[in-house]
GROMACS .gro file of C-alpha atoms in nm:
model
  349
    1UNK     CA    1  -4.687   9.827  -2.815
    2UNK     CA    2  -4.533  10.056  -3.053
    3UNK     CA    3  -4.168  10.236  -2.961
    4UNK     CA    4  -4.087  10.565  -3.090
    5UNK     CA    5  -3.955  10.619  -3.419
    6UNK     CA    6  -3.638  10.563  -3.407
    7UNK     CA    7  -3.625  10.245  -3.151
    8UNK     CA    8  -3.775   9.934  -3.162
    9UNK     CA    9  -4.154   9.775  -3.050
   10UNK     CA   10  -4.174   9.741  -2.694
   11UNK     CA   11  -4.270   9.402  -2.590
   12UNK     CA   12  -4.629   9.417  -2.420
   13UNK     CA   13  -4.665   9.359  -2.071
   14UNK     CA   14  -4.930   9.223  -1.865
   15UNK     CA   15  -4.999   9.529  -1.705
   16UNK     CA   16  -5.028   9.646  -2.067
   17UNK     CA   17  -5.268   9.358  -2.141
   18UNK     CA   18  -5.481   9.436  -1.852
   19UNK     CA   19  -5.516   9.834  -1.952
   20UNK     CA   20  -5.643   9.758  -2.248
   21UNK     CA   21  -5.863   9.474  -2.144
   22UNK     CA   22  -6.014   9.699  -1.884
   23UNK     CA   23  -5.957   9.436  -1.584
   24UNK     CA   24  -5.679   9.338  -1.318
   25UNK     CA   25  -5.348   9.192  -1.350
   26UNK     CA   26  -5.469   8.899  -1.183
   27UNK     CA   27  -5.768   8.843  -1.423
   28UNK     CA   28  -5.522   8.829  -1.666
   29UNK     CA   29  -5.311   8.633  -1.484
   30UNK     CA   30  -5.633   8.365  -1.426
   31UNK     CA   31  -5.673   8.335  -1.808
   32UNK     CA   32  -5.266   8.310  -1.894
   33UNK     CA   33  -5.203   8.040  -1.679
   34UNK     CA   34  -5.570   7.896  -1.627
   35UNK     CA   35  -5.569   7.918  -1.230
   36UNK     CA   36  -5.928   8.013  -1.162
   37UNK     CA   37  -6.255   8.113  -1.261
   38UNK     CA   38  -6.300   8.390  -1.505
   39UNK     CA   39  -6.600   8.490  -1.661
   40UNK     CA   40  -6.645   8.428  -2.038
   41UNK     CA   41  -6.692   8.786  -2.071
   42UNK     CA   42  -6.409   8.876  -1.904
   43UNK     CA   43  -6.174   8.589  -2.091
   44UNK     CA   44  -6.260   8.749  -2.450
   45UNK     CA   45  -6.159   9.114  -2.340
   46UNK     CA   46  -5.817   8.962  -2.210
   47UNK     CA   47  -5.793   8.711  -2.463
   48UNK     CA   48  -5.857   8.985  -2.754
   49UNK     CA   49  -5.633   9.207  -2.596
   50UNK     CA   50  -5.348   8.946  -2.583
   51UNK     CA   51  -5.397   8.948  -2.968
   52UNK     CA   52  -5.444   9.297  -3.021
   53UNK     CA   53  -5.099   9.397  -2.826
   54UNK     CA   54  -4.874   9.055  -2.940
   55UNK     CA   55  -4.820   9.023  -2.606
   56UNK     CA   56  -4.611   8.620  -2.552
   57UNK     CA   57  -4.606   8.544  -2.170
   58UNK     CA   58  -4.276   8.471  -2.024
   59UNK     CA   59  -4.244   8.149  -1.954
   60UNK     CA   60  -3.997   8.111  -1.751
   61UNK     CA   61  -4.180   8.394  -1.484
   62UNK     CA   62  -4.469   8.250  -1.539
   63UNK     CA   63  -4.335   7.840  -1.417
   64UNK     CA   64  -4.222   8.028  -1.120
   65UNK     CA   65  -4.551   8.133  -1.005
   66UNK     CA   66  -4.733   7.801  -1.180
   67UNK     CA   67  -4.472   7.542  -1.100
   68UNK     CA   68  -4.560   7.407  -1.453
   69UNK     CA   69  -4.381   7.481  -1.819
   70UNK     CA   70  -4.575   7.423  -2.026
   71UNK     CA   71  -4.369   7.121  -2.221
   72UNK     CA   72  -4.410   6.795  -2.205
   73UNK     CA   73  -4.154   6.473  -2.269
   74UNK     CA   74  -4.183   6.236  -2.508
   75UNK     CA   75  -3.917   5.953  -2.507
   76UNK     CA   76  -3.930   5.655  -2.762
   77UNK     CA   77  -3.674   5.403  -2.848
   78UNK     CA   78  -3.609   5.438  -3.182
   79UNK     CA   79  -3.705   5.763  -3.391
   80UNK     CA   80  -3.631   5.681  -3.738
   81UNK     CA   81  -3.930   5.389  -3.699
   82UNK     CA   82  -4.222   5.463  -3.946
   83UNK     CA   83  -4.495   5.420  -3.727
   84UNK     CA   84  -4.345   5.723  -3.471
   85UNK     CA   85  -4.395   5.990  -3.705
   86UNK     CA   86  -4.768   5.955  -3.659
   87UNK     CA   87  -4.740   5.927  -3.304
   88UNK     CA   88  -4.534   6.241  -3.258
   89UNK     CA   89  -4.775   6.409  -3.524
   90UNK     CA   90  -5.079   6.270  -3.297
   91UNK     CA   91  -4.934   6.389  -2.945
   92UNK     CA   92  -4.810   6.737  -3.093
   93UNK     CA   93  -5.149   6.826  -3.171
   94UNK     CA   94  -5.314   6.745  -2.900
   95UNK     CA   95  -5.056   6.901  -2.722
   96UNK     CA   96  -5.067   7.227  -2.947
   97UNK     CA   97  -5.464   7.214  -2.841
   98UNK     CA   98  -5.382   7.286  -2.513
   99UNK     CA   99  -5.106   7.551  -2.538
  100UNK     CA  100  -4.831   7.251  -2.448
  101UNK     CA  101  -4.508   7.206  -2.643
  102UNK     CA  102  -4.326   6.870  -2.734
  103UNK     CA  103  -3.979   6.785  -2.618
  104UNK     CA  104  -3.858   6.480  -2.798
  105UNK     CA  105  -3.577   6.239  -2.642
  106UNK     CA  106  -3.462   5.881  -2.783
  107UNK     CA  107  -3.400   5.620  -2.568
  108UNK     CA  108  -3.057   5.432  -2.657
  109UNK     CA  109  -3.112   5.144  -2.442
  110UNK     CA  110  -2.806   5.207  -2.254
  111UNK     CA  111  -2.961   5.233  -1.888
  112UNK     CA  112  -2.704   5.503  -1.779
  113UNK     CA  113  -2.761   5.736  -2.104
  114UNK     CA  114  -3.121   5.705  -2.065
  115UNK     CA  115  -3.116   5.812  -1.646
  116UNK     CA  116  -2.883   6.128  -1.785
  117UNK     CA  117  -3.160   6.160  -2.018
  118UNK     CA  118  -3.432   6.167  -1.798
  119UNK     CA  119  -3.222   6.370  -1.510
  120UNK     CA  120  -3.176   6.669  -1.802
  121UNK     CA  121  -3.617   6.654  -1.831
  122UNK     CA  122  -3.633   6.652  -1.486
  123UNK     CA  123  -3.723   7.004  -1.373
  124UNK     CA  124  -3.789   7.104  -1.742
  125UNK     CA  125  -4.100   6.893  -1.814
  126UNK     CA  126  -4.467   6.900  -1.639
  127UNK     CA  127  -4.497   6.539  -1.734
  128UNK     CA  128  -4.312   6.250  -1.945
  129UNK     CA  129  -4.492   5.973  -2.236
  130UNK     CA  130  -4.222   5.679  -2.233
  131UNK     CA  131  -4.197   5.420  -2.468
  132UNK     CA  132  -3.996   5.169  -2.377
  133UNK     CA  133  -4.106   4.803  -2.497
  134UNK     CA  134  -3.756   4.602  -2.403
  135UNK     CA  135  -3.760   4.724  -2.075
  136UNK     CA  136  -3.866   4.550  -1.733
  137UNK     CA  137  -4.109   4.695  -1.515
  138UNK     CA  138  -3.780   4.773  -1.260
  139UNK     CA  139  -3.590   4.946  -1.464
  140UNK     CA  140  -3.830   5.162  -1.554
  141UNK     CA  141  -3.908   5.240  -1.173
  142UNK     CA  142  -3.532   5.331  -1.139
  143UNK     CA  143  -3.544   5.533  -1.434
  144UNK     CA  144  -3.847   5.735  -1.398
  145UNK     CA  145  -3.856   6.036  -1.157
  146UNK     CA  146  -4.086   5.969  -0.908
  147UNK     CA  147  -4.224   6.324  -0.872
  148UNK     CA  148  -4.299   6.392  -1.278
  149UNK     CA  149  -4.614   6.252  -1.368
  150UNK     CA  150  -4.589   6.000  -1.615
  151UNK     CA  151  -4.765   5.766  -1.908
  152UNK     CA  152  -4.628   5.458  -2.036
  153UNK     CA  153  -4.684   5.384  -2.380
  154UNK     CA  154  -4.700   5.012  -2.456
  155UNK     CA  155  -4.548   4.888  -2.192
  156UNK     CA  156  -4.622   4.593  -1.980
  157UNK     CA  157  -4.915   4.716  -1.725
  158UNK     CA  158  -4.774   4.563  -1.378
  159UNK     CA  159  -4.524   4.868  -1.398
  160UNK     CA  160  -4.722   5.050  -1.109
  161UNK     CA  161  -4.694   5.352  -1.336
  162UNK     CA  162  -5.024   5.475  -1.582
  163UNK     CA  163  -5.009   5.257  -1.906
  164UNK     CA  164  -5.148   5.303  -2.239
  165UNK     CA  165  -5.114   5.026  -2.470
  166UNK     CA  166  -5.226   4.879  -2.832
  167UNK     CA  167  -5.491   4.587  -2.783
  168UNK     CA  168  -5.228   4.330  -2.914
  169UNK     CA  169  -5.395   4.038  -2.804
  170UNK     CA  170  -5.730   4.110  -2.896
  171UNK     CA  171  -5.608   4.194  -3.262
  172UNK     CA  172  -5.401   3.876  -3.346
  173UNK     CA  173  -5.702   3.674  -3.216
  174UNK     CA  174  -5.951   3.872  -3.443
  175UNK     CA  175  -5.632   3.748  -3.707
  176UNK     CA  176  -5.659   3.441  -3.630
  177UNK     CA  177  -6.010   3.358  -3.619
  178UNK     CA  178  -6.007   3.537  -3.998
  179UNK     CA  179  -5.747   3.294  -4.116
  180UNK     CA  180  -5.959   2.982  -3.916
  181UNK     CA  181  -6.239   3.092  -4.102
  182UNK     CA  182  -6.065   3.109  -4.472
  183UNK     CA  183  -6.002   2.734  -4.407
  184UNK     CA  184  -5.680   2.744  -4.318
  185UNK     CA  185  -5.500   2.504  -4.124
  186UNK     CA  186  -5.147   2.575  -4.022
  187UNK     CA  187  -5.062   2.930  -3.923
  188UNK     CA  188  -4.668   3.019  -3.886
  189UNK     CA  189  -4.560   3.282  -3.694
  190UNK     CA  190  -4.307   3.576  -3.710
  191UNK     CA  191  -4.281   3.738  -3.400
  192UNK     CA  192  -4.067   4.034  -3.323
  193UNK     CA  193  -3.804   4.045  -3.099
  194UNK     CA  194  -3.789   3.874  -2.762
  195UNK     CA  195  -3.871   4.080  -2.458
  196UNK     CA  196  -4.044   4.374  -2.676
  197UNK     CA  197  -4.361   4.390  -2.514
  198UNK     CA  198  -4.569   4.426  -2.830
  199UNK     CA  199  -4.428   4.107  -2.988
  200UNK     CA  200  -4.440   3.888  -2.693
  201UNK     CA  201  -4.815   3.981  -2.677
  202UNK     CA  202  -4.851   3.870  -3.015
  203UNK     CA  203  -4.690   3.596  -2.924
  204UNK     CA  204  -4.916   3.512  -2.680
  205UNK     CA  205  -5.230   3.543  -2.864
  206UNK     CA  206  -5.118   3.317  -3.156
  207UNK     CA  207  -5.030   3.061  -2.901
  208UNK     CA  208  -5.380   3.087  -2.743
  209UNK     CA  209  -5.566   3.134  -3.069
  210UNK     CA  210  -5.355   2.749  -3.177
  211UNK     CA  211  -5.439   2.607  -2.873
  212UNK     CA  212  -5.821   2.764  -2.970
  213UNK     CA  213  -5.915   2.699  -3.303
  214UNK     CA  214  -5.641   2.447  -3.409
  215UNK     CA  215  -5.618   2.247  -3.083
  216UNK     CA  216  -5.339   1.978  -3.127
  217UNK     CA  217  -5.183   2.124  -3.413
  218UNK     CA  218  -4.799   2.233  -3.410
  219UNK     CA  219  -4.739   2.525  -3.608
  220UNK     CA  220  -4.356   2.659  -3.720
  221UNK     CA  221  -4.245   2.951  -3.511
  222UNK     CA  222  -3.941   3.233  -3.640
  223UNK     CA  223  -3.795   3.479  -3.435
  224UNK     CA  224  -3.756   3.785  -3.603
  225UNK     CA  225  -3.667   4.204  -3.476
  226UNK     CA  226  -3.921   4.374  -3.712
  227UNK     CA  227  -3.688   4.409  -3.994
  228UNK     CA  228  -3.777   4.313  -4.333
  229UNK     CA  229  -3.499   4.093  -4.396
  230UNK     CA  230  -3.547   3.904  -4.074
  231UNK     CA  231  -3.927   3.838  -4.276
  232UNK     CA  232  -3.853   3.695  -4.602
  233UNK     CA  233  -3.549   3.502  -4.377
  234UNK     CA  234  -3.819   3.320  -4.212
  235UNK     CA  235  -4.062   3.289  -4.554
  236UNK     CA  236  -3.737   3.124  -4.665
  237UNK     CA  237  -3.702   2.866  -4.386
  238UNK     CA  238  -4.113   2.780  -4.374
  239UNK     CA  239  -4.092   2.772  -4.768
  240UNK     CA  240  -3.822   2.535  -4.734
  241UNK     CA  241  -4.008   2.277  -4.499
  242UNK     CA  242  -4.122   1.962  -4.635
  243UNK     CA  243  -4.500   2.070  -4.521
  244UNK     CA  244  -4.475   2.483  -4.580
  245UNK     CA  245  -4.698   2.614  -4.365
  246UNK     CA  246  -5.054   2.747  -4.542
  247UNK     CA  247  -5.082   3.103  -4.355
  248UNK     CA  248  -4.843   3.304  -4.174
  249UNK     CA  249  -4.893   3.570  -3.967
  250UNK     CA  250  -4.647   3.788  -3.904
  251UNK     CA  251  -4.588   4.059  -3.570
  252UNK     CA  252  -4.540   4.358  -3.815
  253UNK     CA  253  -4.576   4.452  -4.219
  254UNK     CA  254  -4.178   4.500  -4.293
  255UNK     CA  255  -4.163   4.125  -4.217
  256UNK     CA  256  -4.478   4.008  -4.355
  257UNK     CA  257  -4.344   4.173  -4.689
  258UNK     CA  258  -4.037   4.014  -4.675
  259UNK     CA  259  -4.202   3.665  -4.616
  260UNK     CA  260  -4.406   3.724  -4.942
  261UNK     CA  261  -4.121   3.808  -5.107
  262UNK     CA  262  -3.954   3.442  -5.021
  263UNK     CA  263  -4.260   3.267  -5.103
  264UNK     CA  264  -4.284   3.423  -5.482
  265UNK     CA  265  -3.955   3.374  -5.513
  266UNK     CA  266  -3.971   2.980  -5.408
  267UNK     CA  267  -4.242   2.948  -5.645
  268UNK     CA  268  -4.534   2.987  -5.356
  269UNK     CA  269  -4.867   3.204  -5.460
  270UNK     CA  270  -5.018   3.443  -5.265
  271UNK     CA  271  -5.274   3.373  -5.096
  272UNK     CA  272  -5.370   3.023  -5.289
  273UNK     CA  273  -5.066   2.853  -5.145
  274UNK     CA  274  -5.008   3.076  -4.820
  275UNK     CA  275  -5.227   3.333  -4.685
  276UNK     CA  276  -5.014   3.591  -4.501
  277UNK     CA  277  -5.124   3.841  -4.236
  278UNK     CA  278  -4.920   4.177  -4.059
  279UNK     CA  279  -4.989   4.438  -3.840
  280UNK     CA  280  -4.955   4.771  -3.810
  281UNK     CA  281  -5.094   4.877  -4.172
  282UNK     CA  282  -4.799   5.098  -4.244
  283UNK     CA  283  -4.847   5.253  -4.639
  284UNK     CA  284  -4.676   4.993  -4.763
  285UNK     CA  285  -4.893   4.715  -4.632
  286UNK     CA  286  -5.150   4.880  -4.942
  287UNK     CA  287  -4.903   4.887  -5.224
  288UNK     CA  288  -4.767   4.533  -5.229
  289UNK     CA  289  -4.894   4.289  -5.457
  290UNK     CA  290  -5.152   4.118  -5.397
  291UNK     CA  291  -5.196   4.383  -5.147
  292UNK     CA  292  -5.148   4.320  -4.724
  293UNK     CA  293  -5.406   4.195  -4.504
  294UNK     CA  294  -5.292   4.344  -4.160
  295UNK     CA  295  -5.418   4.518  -3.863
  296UNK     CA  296  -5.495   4.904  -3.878
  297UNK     CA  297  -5.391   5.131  -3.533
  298UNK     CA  298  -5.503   5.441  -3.580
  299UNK     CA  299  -5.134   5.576  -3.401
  300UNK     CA  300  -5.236   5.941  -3.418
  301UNK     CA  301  -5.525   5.873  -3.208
  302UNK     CA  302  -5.350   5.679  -2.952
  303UNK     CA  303  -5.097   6.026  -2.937
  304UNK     CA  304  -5.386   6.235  -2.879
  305UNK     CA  305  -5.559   5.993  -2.614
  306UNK     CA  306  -5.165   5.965  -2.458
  307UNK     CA  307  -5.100   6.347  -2.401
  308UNK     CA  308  -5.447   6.423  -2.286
  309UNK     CA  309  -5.452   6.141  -2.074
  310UNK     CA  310  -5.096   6.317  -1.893
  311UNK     CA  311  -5.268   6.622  -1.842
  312UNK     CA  312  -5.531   6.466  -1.670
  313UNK     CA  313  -5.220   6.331  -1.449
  314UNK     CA  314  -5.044   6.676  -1.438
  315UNK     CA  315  -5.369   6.782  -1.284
  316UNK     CA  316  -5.571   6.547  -1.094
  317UNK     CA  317  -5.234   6.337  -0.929
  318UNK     CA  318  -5.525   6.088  -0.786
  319UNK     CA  319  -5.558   5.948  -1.140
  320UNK     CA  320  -5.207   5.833  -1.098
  321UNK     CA  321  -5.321   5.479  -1.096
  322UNK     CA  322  -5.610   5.472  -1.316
  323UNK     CA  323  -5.688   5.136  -1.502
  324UNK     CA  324  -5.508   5.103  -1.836
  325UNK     CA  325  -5.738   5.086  -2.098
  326UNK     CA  326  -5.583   4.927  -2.455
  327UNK     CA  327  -5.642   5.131  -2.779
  328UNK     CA  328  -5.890   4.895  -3.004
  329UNK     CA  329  -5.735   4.851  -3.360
  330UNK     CA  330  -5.896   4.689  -3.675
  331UNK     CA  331  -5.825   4.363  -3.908
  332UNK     CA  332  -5.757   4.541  -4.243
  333UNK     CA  333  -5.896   4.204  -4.506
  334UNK     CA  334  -5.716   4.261  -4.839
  335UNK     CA  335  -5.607   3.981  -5.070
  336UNK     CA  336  -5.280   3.809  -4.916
  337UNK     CA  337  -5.498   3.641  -4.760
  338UNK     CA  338  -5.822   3.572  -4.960
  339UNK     CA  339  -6.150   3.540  -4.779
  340UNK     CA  340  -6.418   3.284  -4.605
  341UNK     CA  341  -6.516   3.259  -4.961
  342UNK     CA  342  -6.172   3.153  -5.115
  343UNK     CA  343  -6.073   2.889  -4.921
  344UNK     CA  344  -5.648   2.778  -4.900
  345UNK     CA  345  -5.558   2.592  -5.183
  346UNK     CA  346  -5.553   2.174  -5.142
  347UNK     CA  347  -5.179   2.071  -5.047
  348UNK     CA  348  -5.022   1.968  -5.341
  349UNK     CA  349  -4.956   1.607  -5.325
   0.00000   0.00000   0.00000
């Protein structure tokens, strides 16, 4: 709306909104805040109108009369991780697609931050993503507000809460059965760090896919906390061995590069002495050399399927307890670990 001359615009109104649309202040209302039906007619006029005038809804008015605000939470436990960026990037947009707004928290680990972080969203936030791998399923239950829809990212599924998770298990067995298939006949193991709930499925599926494909057969295990040095720490110890290993797999690509690097430098080739295997297909994963086999998640995805899937909570509360389905991922073959057609190289005598 335009002010005199000498004063500024006026902000439009809705009763502005609905003049010009030609309809009622609860029409407009209906379309704002999406309460009811509204024909599509109708929605253009208002929603041409909107644009015509500039008119932003308030907000905070509005939450008063909706009970909603339009913003959602997102906490994660460590921000300056690569793969977040995508998932942030993923949620936003979905989020943006429905007219919601992203407020992003960290989680320290220090239960009585994190509760003053989550009493601050409470009240500000129509529903909360958490990602919190380290943490039981009763902590969580302590943490979370009871009363604020929620979605669990990666996080064990017995948490009575609605879970979204990576297919961990099904991945590193799709790894493994690569790796059985390339001839190989020992495969070490990185894992991540103890409790996360992404490594210790990893864990689990390497120790099934042994027990599987290499029945009998001990295979050298490193415990590692997804840090590159923690990688080429264990390449060094499995290098070191008086039988090294022929194939590693490790629970993420910052420590599968670091085990390469230990190999080359104890005079190991890859993948004709040892075949090695990451996850997560972060860039780097493409621009090593010879270039990372690993396991693709397509993390923007898995944002968009978590925030939609919390508006389905925010508005259907009988979903609540819907079955958690895992995101599917995909074995990326590239040459650290050769092929069913370039068999490991014969243990040098």
């Amino acid at each position: 709306m335009e002010g005199n001359n000498n004063g500024p615009r006026r902000a439009a109104t809705v009763k502005d909104v609905a003049r010009a649309a030609g309809v009622s202040i609860a029409s407009v209302s209906r379309v704002i805040n999406g309460t009811g039906p509204v024909a599509q007619a109708t929605r253009r006029r208002v929603t041409d109108a909107i644009a015509r005038l500039h008119y932003v809804p308030h907000q905070g008015a509005a939450s008063l009369v909706t009970r909603r605000h339009g913003v959602v939470g997102l906490l994660l436990p460590e921000l300056h991780a690569g793969m977040y960026a995508k998932l942030i990037r993923g949620i936003e947009d979905a989020a943006r697609r429905h007219g919601r707004h992203l407020l992003v928290c960290n989680l320290t680990g220090d239960a009585a931050r994190d509760a003053a972080t989550l009493t601050t969203l409470t009240g500000r936030v129509d529903g909360l993503l958490l990602m919190a791998p380290h943490r039981h399923e009763e902590a969580l239950a302590e943490l979370l507000p009871g009363d604020v829809p929620a979605v669990l990212l990666n996080t064990r599924a017995d948490s009575g809460r609605n879970v979204l998770t990576v297919d961990n298990y099904g991945a590193v067995m799709e790894v493994m059965r690569h790796l059985k298939r390339c001839g190989r006949r020992v495969v070490a193991h990185i894992a991540g760090p103890a409790g996360n709930h992404d490594a210790e499925e990893r864990v689990r599926a390497w120790r099934d896919a042994l027990a599987t494909y290499w029945p009998g057969t001990e295979a050298p295990f490193f415990r590692g906390d997804f840090e590159q040095e923690s990688g080429r720490a264990a390449g060094q110890a499995f290098a070191a061995s008086p039988e090294p290993p022929d194939a590693i797999f490790a629970a993420n690509d910052l420590m599968a590069a670091g085990a390469m690097r230990a190999l080359a430098d104890a005079g190991l080739a890859v993948p004709e002495d040892v075949a090695v295997v990451g996850f997560d297909d972060v860039p780097l994963a493409s621009l090593l050399s010879p270039a990372l086999t690993t396991v693709h998640v397509d993390v923007e995805s898995f944002g968009r399927c978590a925030l939609e899937r919390l508006l389905r909570l925010t508005g259907e509360p009988a979903l609540a307890q819907e079955r958690c389905e895992p995101v599917p991922s995909t074995l990326v073959v590239r040459e650290s670990c050769g092929s069913a057609a370039a068999p490991a190289r014969a243990r040098r005598a």
